[in-house]
Amino acid sequence: MFRVSSAAVSDFSAYRNMVTQSRVQDLQIQISSGKTSQSYAGIAQNARNLLSLEDATTKFSAYQKNITTTQTRLNQMETSVSQMEEMAGDIQQLLLNGLNSGNADDLALDTRASNFMEQFASLLNVQSDGRFLFSGGLTDTRPVDLSSYNPDNIGYDPLDPTVGNAGYYAGDSLVQSARIDTAMTLDYGITADIPAFEKLLRGLDMIKDAGAPGSVDTVELNNALALVQEAVDELPNVRSEIGASLATLEQTDERLSNTQIFLDENMGEVENVDIAEAMTRLSSQKTQLEAGYLITTQMQQIGLWNYLR
């Protein structure tokens, strides 16, 4: 039977054991999870700072996702423009060979021009994740529709290379943009009706009309050559514009990645536990707990019989 004073000491000892046991459990969880706490309540003094860091991380992750998406689109656009450059170069060389050698009648220029026009449409109707890249804001609409390319449109004369005709274009004039940083938005849209593309297609249409075997029109072919040469000169500038946007994205992504590393380090200082230190503390707490259990056991064995004996 406990005396009153012995009972109080026993209760306090049991309470201390419970506290130490709780610390042991917390340390075991920290070591297994690697985290200081499983809730914000456990790091109350640093919770606001951690929330701020997590919010910044979420924003930067969204910016980097936008960058990745935009890079994918621009890379596809650059590939199309690069292939367009090669195509324009091939057309230019074909015309030069035919006109300079006088054998244009033997080259089936009309058929080749028709094939090039189909290739032109295919390159500019490229898609990324279901979005047409050269349609401006009408991303669900094919930008090039050759069936609507009518040489008889008002204001267009196929024999006059000074008058443009973008009647083939089914998109709009909206320029695409992407938010890539807190205070930075990148405009990157290129539409299929820009002068370099329009001149190339107009030249091809003229070649198709003037290059039929047996009825070759060298005057019109020379006009078409002038247009193609202008397109050849302008297409590298289009590609450079895309390249400049890609460079901006790469630089911004690198800056965000460095900032993300800094944020992760700061969050780690708040969230992550020092495993070696935690294991040392766990060993100490276990020793205290074992000693506490021993004392409690001994306290429970104290009674009048033990005292008299």
XYZ file of C-alpha atoms in Angstrom:
309
model
C 0.000 0.000 0.000
C 1.356 3.455 -0.995
C 1.675 6.286 1.399
C 0.278 9.622 0.152
C 3.738 10.973 -0.616
C 4.735 7.766 -2.371
C 1.620 7.878 -4.552
C 2.405 11.431 -5.676
C 5.951 10.488 -6.589
C 4.684 7.428 -8.449
C 2.170 9.479 -10.424
C 4.823 12.016 -11.376
C 7.173 9.254 -12.404
C 4.474 7.722 -14.626
C 3.791 11.120 -16.155
C 7.497 11.605 -16.929
C 7.569 8.175 -18.529
C 4.654 9.112 -20.772
C 6.385 12.336 -21.829
C 9.617 10.502 -22.580
C 7.722 7.780 -24.453
C 6.051 10.454 -26.597
C 9.466 11.952 -27.383
C 10.785 8.530 -28.351
C 7.848 8.005 -30.721
C 8.318 11.473 -32.267
C 12.018 10.821 -32.809
C 11.299 7.423 -34.372
C 8.847 9.055 -36.797
C 11.375 11.801 -37.607
C 14.075 9.251 -38.364
C 11.810 7.090 -40.551
C 10.287 10.042 -42.459
C 13.275 12.375 -42.474
C 10.935 15.238 -41.545
C 10.971 17.369 -38.415
C 7.185 17.217 -38.135
C 4.200 15.657 -39.889
C 2.136 18.840 -39.511
C 2.598 22.613 -39.438
C 1.719 22.573 -35.734
C 4.980 20.790 -35.018
C 6.979 23.674 -36.504
C 4.758 26.515 -35.400
C 7.634 28.980 -35.088
C 8.650 28.368 -38.731
C 5.263 27.582 -40.267
C 4.736 30.994 -41.858
C 8.190 30.961 -43.426
C 7.643 27.435 -44.735
C 4.260 28.347 -46.230
C 5.864 31.309 -47.994
C 8.615 29.097 -49.407
C 6.101 26.476 -50.555
C 3.989 29.139 -52.269
C 7.035 30.455 -54.144
C 7.979 26.904 -55.143
C 4.486 26.266 -56.521
C 4.622 29.450 -58.598
C 8.088 28.734 -59.978
C 7.063 25.170 -60.823
C 4.105 26.550 -62.805
C 6.409 28.967 -64.651
C 8.810 26.159 -65.493
C 5.932 24.042 -66.767
C 4.905 26.938 -69.030
C 8.503 27.199 -70.227
C 8.665 23.492 -71.060
C 5.375 23.635 -72.964
C 6.448 26.738 -74.889
C 9.848 25.215 -75.692
C 8.136 22.161 -77.165
C 5.938 24.325 -79.376
C 8.784 26.577 -80.499
C 11.030 23.609 -81.281
C 8.319 22.180 -83.518
C 7.831 25.567 -85.174
C 11.563 25.905 -85.708
C 11.664 22.471 -87.318
C 8.868 23.479 -89.712
C 10.600 26.750 -90.637
C 13.910 24.937 -91.097
C 12.288 22.477 -93.487
C 10.588 25.410 -95.215
C 14.012 26.972 -95.778
C 15.258 23.754 -97.371
C 12.168 23.563 -99.546
C 12.529 27.184 -100.679
C 16.194 26.541 -101.505
C 15.257 23.493 -103.574
C 12.598 25.471 -105.471
C 15.032 28.309 -106.118
C 17.676 25.913 -107.456
C 15.116 24.111 -109.613
C 13.956 27.356 -111.203
C 17.496 28.624 -111.744
C 18.457 25.381 -113.453
C 15.379 25.409 -115.667
C 15.626 29.066 -116.675
C 19.401 29.162 -117.163
C 19.622 25.941 -119.159
C 16.453 26.519 -121.146
C 15.053 23.113 -120.227
C 12.237 24.332 -117.978
C 9.811 22.616 -120.354
C 11.291 19.231 -119.365
C 11.127 19.625 -115.567
C 7.378 19.224 -114.991
C 7.483 22.376 -112.904
C 3.712 22.516 -112.515
C 3.566 19.078 -110.871
C 6.546 19.799 -108.672
C 5.042 23.131 -107.607
C 1.790 21.393 -106.654
C 3.722 18.899 -104.555
C 5.664 21.712 -102.887
C 2.400 23.495 -102.088
C 1.107 20.402 -100.317
C 4.368 20.224 -98.382
C 4.006 23.926 -97.541
C 0.550 23.291 -96.063
C 1.754 20.253 -94.121
C 4.657 22.169 -92.524
C 2.434 25.025 -91.358
C -0.436 22.812 -90.215
C 1.804 21.189 -87.600
C 0.214 20.503 -84.212
C 1.370 20.188 -80.604
C -0.983 18.516 -78.120
C -3.873 19.080 -80.514
C -3.066 22.790 -81.034
C -2.248 24.197 -84.471
C 0.905 26.241 -83.894
C 0.696 28.706 -86.786
C -2.996 29.669 -86.430
C -2.609 32.557 -84.000
C -5.406 32.359 -81.461
C -7.508 29.884 -83.475
C -5.515 26.909 -82.248
C -8.270 24.445 -83.203
C -8.255 25.593 -86.857
C -5.837 24.505 -89.583
C -3.988 27.686 -90.573
C -3.425 26.714 -94.216
C -6.324 25.777 -96.436
C -5.171 25.523 -100.036
C -8.725 24.999 -101.235
C -9.447 28.622 -100.306
C -6.379 29.917 -102.140
C -8.057 31.487 -105.148
C -5.824 33.407 -107.570
C -8.926 35.282 -108.737
C -9.475 36.932 -105.344
C -10.061 40.666 -105.583
C -6.760 42.535 -105.400
C -4.655 39.548 -106.419
C -3.086 39.076 -109.829
C -0.999 35.894 -110.187
C 1.084 37.634 -112.850
C 1.934 40.542 -110.556
C 4.330 39.465 -107.767
C 3.986 42.819 -106.013
C 0.467 42.058 -104.793
C 0.223 39.691 -101.857
C -2.505 37.158 -101.213
C -2.863 35.362 -97.894
C -6.279 33.998 -98.780
C -5.036 30.542 -97.841
C -4.788 31.561 -94.169
C -7.643 30.480 -91.888
C -6.227 31.666 -88.554
C -6.228 35.093 -86.903
C -3.667 37.751 -85.966
C -3.427 36.937 -82.255
C 0.131 36.466 -80.999
C 0.581 33.624 -78.509
C 2.192 34.409 -75.158
C 3.328 32.554 -72.049
C 3.895 33.688 -68.460
C 7.408 32.467 -67.689
C 8.293 34.437 -64.550
C 6.669 36.620 -61.926
C 6.999 39.758 -64.047
C 7.823 38.295 -67.463
C 5.548 37.260 -70.324
C 7.010 35.978 -73.596
C 5.229 36.699 -76.892
C 6.178 33.920 -79.270
C 3.435 33.448 -81.834
C 4.175 33.222 -85.569
C 1.237 33.012 -87.923
C 1.161 31.235 -91.281
C 0.387 34.441 -93.181
C 3.663 36.293 -92.501
C 5.317 37.738 -95.664
C 8.024 35.066 -95.955
C 5.436 32.272 -96.070
C 3.008 34.191 -98.267
C 5.672 35.012 -100.859
C 6.811 31.408 -101.059
C 3.289 30.091 -101.595
C 2.511 32.820 -104.106
C 5.665 31.931 -106.023
C 4.691 28.264 -106.012
C 1.229 29.084 -107.337
C 2.789 31.071 -110.175
C 5.144 28.177 -110.989
C 2.189 25.794 -111.071
C 0.427 28.017 -113.600
C 3.466 28.841 -115.712
C 5.397 25.570 -115.635
C 3.165 23.177 -117.533
C 5.170 21.244 -120.145
C 4.561 22.627 -123.620
C 3.287 26.011 -122.368
C 6.056 27.290 -120.088
C 5.903 31.047 -119.451
C 9.473 32.137 -118.663
C 8.383 35.691 -117.790
C 6.065 34.426 -115.078
C 8.673 31.913 -113.917
C 11.171 34.753 -113.477
C 8.573 36.654 -111.441
C 8.067 33.516 -109.348
C 11.831 33.197 -108.913
C 11.998 36.739 -107.549
C 9.343 35.869 -104.970
C 11.052 32.637 -103.983
C 14.358 34.439 -103.592
C 12.713 36.965 -101.251
C 11.321 34.094 -99.199
C 14.758 32.459 -99.100
C 16.200 35.714 -97.745
C 13.450 36.234 -95.146
C 12.991 32.731 -93.741
C 16.295 32.757 -91.783
C 15.026 35.849 -89.957
C 11.872 33.967 -88.977
C 13.975 31.104 -87.688
C 16.219 33.537 -85.791
C 13.148 35.045 -84.128
C 12.152 31.614 -82.890
C 15.719 30.955 -81.769
C 15.775 34.189 -79.767
C 12.591 33.145 -77.957
C 14.090 29.733 -77.195
C 17.210 31.404 -75.796
C 15.071 33.575 -73.529
C 13.220 30.508 -72.292
C 16.450 28.648 -71.593
C 17.945 31.560 -69.657
C 14.770 32.045 -67.639
C 14.477 28.336 -66.886
C 18.081 28.256 -65.652
C 17.435 31.232 -63.374
C 14.275 29.632 -62.000
C 16.095 26.339 -61.452
C 18.796 28.090 -59.426
C 16.143 29.882 -57.401
C 14.340 26.583 -56.875
C 17.517 25.036 -55.472
C 17.779 27.928 -53.017
C 14.132 27.494 -51.984
C 14.548 23.742 -51.554
C 17.571 24.274 -49.327
C 15.660 26.732 -47.161
C 12.647 24.432 -46.903
C 14.964 21.562 -46.065
C 16.394 23.497 -43.152
C 12.870 23.881 -41.764
C 11.377 20.510 -42.722
C 14.197 17.992 -42.691
C 15.669 16.405 -39.602
C 19.361 15.742 -38.912
C 19.227 11.939 -38.822
C 22.488 11.529 -36.881
C 21.415 14.045 -34.263
C 17.951 12.516 -34.024
C 19.395 9.031 -33.489
C 21.632 10.346 -30.705
C 18.645 11.994 -29.054
C 16.592 8.817 -29.506
C 19.249 6.752 -27.764
C 19.316 9.234 -24.882
C 15.533 9.272 -24.574
C 15.365 5.464 -24.611
C 17.902 5.350 -21.803
C 15.827 7.840 -19.815
C 12.675 5.855 -20.510
C 14.235 2.594 -19.331
C 15.444 4.307 -16.148
C 11.981 5.788 -15.638
C 10.323 2.378 -15.971
C 12.792 0.924 -13.497
C 12.067 3.656 -10.931
C 8.320 3.257 -11.408
C 8.569 -0.490 -10.899
C 10.575 -0.007 -7.750
C 8.098 2.584 -6.449
C 5.222 0.147 -6.942
C 7.009 -2.460 -4.813
C 7.247 -0.159 -1.788
C 4.700 -1.111 0.898
C 4.336 -1.506 4.676
C 5.419 -5.127 4.507
C 8.637 -4.121 2.661
C 9.194 -1.314 5.113
C 8.745 -3.564 8.212
C 10.834 -6.318 6.693
